[in-house]
PDB file of C-alpha atoms in Angstrom:
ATOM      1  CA  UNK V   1      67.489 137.395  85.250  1.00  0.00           C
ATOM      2  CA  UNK V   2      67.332 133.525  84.732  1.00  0.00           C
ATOM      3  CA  UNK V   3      70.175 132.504  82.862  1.00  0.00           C
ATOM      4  CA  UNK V   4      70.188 130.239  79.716  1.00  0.00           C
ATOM      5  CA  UNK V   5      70.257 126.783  81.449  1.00  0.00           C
ATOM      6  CA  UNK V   6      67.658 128.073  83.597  1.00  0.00           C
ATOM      7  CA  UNK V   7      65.421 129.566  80.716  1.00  0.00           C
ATOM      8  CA  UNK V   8      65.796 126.622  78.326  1.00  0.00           C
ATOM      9  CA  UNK V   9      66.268 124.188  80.950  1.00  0.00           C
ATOM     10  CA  UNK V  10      69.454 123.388  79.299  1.00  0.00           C
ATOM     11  CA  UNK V  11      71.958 120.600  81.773  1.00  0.00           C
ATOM     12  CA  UNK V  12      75.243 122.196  82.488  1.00  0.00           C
ATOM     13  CA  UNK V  13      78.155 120.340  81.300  1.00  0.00           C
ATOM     14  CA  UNK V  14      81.656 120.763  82.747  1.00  0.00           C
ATOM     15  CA  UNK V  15      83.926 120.138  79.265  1.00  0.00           C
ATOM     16  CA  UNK V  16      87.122 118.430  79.563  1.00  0.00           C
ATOM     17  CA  UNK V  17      87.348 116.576  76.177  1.00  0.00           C
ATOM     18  CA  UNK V  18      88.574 120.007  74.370  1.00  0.00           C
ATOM     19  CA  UNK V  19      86.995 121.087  70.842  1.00  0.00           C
ATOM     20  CA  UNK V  20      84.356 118.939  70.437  1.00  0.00           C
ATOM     21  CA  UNK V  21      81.609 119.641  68.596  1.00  0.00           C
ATOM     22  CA  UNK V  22      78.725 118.015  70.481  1.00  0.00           C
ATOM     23  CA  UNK V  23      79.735 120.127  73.410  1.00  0.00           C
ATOM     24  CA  UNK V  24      79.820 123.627  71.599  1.00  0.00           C
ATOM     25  CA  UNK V  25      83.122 123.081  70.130  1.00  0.00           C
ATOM     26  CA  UNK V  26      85.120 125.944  72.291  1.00  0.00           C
ATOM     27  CA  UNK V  27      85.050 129.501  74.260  1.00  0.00           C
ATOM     28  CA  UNK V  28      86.292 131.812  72.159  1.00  0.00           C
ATOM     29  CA  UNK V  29      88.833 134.491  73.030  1.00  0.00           C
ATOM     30  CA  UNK V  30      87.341 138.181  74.460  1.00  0.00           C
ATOM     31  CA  UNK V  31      88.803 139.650  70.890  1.00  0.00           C
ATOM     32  CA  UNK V  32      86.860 137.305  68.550  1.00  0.00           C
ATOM     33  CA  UNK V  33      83.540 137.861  70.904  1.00  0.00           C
ATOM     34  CA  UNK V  34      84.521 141.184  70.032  1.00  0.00           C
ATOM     35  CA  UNK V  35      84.781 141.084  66.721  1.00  0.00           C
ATOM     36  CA  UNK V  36      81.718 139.059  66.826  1.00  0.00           C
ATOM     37  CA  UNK V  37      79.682 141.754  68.348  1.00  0.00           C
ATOM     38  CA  UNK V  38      81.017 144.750  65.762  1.00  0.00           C
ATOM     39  CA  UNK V  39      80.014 142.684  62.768  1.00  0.00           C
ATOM     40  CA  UNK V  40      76.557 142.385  64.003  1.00  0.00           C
ATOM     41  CA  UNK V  41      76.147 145.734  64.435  1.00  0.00           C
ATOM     42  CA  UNK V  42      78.216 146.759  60.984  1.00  0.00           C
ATOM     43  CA  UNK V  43      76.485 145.929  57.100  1.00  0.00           C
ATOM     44  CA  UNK V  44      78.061 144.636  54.310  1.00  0.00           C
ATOM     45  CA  UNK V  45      77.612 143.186  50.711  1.00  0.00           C
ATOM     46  CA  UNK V  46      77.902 139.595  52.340  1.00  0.00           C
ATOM     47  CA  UNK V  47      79.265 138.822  48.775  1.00  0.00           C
ATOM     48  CA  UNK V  48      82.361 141.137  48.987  1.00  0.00           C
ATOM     49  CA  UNK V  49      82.597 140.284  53.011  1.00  0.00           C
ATOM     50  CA  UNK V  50      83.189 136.759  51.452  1.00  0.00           C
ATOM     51  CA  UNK V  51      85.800 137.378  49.335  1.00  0.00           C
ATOM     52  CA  UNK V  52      88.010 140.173  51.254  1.00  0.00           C
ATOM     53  CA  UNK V  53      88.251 137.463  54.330  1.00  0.00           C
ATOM     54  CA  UNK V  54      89.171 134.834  51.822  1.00  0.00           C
ATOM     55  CA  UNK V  55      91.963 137.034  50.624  1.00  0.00           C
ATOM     56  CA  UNK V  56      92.740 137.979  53.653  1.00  0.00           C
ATOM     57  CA  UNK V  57      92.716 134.775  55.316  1.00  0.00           C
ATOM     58  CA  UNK V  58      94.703 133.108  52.243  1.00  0.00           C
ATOM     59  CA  UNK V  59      97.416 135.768  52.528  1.00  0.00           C
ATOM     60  CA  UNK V  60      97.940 135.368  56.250  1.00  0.00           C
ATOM     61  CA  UNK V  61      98.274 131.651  55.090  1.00  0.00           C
ATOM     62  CA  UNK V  62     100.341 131.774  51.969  1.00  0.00           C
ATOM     63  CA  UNK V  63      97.986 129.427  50.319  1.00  0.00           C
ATOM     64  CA  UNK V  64      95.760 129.948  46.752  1.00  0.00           C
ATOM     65  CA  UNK V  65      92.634 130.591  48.446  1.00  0.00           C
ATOM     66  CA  UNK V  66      90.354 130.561  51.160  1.00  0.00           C
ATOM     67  CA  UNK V  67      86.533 130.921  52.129  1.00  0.00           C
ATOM     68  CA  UNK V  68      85.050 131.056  55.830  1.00  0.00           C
ATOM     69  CA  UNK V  69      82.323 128.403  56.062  1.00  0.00           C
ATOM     70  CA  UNK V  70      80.047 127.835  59.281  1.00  0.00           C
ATOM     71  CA  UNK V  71      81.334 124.629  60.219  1.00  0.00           C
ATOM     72  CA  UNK V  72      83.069 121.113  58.684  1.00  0.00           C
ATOM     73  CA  UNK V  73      80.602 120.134  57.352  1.00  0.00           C
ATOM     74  CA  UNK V  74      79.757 122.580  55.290  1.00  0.00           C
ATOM     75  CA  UNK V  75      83.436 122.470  54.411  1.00  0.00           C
ATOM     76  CA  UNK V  76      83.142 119.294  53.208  1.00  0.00           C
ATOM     77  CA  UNK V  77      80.337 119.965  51.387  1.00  0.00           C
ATOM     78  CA  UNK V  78      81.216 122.658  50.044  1.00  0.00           C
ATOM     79  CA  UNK V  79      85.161 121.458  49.067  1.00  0.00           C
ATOM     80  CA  UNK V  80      83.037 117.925  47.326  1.00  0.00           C
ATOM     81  CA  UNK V  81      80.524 120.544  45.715  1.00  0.00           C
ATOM     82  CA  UNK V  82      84.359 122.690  44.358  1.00  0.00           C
ATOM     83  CA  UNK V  83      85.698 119.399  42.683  1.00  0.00           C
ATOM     84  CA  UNK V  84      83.037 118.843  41.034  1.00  0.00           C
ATOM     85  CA  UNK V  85      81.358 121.882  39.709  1.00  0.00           C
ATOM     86  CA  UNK V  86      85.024 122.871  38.517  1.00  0.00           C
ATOM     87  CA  UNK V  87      84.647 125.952  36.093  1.00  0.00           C
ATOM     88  CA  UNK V  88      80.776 124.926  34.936  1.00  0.00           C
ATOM     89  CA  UNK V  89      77.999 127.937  35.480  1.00  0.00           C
ATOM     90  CA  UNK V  90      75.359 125.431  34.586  1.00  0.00           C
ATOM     91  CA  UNK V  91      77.138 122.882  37.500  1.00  0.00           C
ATOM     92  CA  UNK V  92      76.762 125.535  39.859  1.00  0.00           C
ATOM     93  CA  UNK V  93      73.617 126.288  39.702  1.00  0.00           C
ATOM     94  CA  UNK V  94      72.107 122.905  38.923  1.00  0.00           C
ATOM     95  CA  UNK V  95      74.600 120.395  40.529  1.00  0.00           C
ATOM     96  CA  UNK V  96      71.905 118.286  42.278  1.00  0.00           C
ATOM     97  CA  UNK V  97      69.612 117.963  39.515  1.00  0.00           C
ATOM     98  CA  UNK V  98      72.220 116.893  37.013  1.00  0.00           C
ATOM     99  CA  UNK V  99      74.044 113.662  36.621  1.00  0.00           C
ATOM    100  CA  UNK V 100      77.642 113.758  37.077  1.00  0.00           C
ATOM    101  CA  UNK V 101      79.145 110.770  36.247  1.00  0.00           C
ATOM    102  CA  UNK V 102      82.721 111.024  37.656  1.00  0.00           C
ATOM    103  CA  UNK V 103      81.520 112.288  41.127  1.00  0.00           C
ATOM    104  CA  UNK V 104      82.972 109.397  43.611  1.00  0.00           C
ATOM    105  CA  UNK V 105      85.124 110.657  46.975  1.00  0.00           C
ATOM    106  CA  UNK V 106      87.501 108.233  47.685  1.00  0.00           C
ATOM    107  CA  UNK V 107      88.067 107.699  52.021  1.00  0.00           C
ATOM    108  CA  UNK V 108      89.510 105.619  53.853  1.00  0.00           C
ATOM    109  CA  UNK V 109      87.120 103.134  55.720  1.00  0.00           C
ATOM    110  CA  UNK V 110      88.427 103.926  58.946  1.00  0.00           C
ATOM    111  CA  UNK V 111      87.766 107.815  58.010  1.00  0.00           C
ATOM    112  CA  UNK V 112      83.559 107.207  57.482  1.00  0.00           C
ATOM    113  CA  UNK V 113      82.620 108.724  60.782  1.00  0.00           C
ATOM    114  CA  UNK V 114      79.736 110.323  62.149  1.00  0.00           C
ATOM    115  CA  UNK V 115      80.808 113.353  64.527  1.00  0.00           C
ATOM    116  CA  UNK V 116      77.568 115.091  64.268  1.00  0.00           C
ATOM    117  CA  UNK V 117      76.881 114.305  60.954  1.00  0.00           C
ATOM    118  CA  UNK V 118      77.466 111.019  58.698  1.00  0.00           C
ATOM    119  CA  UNK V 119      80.335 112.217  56.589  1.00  0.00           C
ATOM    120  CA  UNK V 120      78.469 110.190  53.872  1.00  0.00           C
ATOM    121  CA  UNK V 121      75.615 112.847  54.228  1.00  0.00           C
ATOM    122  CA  UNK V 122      78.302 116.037  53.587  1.00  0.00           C
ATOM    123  CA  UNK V 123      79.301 113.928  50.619  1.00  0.00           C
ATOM    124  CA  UNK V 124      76.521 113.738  49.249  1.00  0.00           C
ATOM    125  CA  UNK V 125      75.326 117.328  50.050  1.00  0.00           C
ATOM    126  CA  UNK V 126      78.260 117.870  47.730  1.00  0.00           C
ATOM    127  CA  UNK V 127      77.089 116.288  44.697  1.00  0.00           C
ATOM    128  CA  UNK V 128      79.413 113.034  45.332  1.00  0.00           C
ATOM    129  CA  UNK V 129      79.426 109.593  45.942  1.00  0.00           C
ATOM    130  CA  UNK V 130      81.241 107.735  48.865  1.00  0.00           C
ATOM    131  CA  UNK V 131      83.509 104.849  47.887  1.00  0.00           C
ATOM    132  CA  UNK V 132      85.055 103.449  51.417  1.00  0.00           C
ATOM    133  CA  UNK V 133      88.960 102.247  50.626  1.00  0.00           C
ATOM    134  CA  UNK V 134      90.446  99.739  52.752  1.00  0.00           C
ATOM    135  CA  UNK V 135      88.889  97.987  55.889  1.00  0.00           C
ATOM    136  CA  UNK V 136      87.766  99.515  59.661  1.00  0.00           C
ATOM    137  CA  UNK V 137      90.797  98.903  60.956  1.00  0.00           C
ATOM    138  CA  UNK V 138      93.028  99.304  57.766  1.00  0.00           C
ATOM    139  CA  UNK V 139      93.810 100.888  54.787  1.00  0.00           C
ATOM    140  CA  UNK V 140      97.200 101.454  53.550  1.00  0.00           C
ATOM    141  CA  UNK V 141      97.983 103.739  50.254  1.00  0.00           C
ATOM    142  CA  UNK V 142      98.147 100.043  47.918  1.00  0.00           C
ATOM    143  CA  UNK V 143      93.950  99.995  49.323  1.00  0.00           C
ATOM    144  CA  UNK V 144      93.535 103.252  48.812  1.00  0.00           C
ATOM    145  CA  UNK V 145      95.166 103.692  45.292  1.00  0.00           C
ATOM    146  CA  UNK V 146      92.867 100.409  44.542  1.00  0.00           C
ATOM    147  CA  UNK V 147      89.387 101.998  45.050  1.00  0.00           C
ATOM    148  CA  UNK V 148      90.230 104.648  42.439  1.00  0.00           C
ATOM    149  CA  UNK V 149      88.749 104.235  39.265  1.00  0.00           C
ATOM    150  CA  UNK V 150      88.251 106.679  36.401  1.00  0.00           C
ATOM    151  CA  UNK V 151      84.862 107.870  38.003  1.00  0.00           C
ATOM    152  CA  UNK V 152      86.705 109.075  41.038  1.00  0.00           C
ATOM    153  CA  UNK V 153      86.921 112.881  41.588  1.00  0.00           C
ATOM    154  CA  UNK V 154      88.825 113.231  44.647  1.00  0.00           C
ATOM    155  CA  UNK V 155      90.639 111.519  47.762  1.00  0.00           C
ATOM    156  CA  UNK V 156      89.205 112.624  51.363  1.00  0.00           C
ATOM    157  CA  UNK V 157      90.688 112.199  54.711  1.00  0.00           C
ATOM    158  CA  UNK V 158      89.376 112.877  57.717  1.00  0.00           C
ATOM    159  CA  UNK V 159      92.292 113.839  60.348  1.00  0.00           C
ATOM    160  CA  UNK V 160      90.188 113.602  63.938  1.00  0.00           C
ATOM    161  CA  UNK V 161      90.246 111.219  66.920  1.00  0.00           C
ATOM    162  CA  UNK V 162      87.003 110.142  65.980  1.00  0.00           C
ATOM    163  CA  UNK V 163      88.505 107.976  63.336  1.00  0.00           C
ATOM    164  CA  UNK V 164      90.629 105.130  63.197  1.00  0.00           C
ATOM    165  CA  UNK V 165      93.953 105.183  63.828  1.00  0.00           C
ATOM    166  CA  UNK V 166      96.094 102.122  63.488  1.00  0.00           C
ATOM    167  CA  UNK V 167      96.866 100.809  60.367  1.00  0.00           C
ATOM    168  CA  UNK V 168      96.020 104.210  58.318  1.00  0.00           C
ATOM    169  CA  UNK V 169      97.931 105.302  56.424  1.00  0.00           C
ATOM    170  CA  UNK V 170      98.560 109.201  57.030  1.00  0.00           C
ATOM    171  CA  UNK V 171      98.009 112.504  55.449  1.00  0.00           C
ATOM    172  CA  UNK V 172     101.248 112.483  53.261  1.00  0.00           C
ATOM    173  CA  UNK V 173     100.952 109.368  52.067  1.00  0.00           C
ATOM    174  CA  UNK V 174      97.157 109.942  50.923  1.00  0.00           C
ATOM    175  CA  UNK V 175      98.192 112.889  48.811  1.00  0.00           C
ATOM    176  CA  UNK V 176     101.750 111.074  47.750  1.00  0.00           C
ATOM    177  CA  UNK V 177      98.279 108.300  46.094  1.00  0.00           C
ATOM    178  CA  UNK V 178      96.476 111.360  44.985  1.00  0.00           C
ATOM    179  CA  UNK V 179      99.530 113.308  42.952  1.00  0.00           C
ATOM    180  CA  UNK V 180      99.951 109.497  41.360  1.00  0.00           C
ATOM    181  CA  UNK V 181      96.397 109.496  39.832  1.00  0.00           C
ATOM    182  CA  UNK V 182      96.158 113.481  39.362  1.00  0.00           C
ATOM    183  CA  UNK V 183      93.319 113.811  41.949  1.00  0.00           C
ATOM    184  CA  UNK V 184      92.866 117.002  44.533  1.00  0.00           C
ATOM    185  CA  UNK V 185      93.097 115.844  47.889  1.00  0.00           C
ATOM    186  CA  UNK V 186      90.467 117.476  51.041  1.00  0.00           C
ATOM    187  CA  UNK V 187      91.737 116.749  54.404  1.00  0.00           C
ATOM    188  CA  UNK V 188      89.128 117.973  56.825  1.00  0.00           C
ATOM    189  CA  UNK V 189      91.748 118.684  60.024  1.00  0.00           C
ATOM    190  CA  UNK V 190      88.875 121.279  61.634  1.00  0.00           C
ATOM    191  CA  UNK V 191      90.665 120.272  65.257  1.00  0.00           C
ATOM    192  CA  UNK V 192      94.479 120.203  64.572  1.00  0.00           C
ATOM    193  CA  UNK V 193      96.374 123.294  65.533  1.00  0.00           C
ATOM    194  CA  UNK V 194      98.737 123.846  62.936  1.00  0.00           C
ATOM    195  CA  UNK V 195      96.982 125.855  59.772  1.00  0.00           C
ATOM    196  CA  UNK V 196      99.658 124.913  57.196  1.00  0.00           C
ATOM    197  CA  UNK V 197     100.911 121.637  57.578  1.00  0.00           C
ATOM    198  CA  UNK V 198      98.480 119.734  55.489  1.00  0.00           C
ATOM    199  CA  UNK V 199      98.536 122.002  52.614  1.00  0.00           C
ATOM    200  CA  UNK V 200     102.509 122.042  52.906  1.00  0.00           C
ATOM    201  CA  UNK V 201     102.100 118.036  53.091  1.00  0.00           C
ATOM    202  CA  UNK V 202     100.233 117.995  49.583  1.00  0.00           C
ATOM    203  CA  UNK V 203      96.443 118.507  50.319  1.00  0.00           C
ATOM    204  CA  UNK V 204      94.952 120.636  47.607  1.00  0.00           C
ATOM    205  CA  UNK V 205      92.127 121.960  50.346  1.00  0.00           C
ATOM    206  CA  UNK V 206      91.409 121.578  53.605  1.00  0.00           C
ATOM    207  CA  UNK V 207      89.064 122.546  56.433  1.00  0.00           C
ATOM    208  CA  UNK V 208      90.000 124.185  59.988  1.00  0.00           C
ATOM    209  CA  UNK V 209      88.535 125.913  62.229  1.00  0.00           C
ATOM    210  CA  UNK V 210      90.085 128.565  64.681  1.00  0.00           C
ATOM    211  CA  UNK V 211      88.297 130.239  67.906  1.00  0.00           C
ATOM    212  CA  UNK V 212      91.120 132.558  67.405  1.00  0.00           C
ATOM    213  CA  UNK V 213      91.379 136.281  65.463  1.00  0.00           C
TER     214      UNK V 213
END
């Protein structure tokens, strides 16, 4: 039997960068391959499947809530998509096809990657608007703080070694700016280890993503 680089004449890489997303991310453990393999085989309301993980996964967590997405992107999306639809049926249904007039995400220049994906483009998959704070190779909380205006809905801040990282100002300091102007914070920190830190450091949500059970 051929295997899969032979059958899709796929080139073998040999990873040694860690998580990265370009390469497949990670190899999961034997117990979340099997895991894997019993929910494919298992049904569910994919509804209620959605909501007992998030309990579950919030509870392991001691945070509000949580909801598995498929990646962080979607996370961003999906966190953008949160601030802004707030409470609103109609929002929810309709976001993209109704205008929302305080829908800007305030990042840090540095932060306005692309690591697959434009983080622009998961912005605006979430109903918002980009506003870049700051400079390429700076942005302190004073430039961040100064790129809010009253149409801004919330601060993001991408924590990954794609972005810039001298002169930025850092994770507590962006949500010190964001309790100031009574804004949620997202901190999309899908390749850092610890699962609490940012939300103990002020972030209101934020993305990770674990290979792990």
């Amino acid at each position: 039997m051929p295997s899969i680089f032979e059958k899709y004449h796929l080139k073998q890489v040999i990873n040694t960068s860690g998580r990265m997303t370009a390469l497949g991310v990670s190899t999961p453990r034997p117990e979340v391959v099997e895991a894997a393999m019993a929910g494919m085989n298992q049904y569910f309301e994919m509804k209620d499947l959605v909501n007992k993980t998030g309990e579950y996964i919030a509870k392991l967590l001691d945070v509000e809530g949580a909801t598995v997405v498929s990646c962080a992107s979607a996370g961003i999306a999906q966190s953008v998509a949160a601030v802004l639809v707030k409470d609103s049926d109609w929002l929810l249904e309709n976001l993209h096809v109704t205008p929302i007039e305080n829908n800007e995400i305030v990042l840090p220049k540095g932060h306005n990657v692309n690591f697959g994906a434009p983080v622009g483009t998961m912005v605006a998959l979430g109903g918002g608007k980009l506003v870049e704070a700051g400079y390429a190779n700076e942005c302190s909380a004073q430039q961040l703080a100064a790129a809010i205006t009253p149409r801004t809905a919330a601060i993001l801040y991408i924590k990954s070694h794609h972005c810039v990282q001298k002169s930025m100002l850092n994770v507590a300091q962006a949500a010190e700016v964001a309790r100031q102007h009574n804004l949620p914070l997202i901190v999309d920190a899908a390749a850092e280890e610890d699962l609490q830190c940012y939300y103990r450091m002020g972030a209101d949500g934020y993305l990770q993503r674990r290979e792990s059970d």
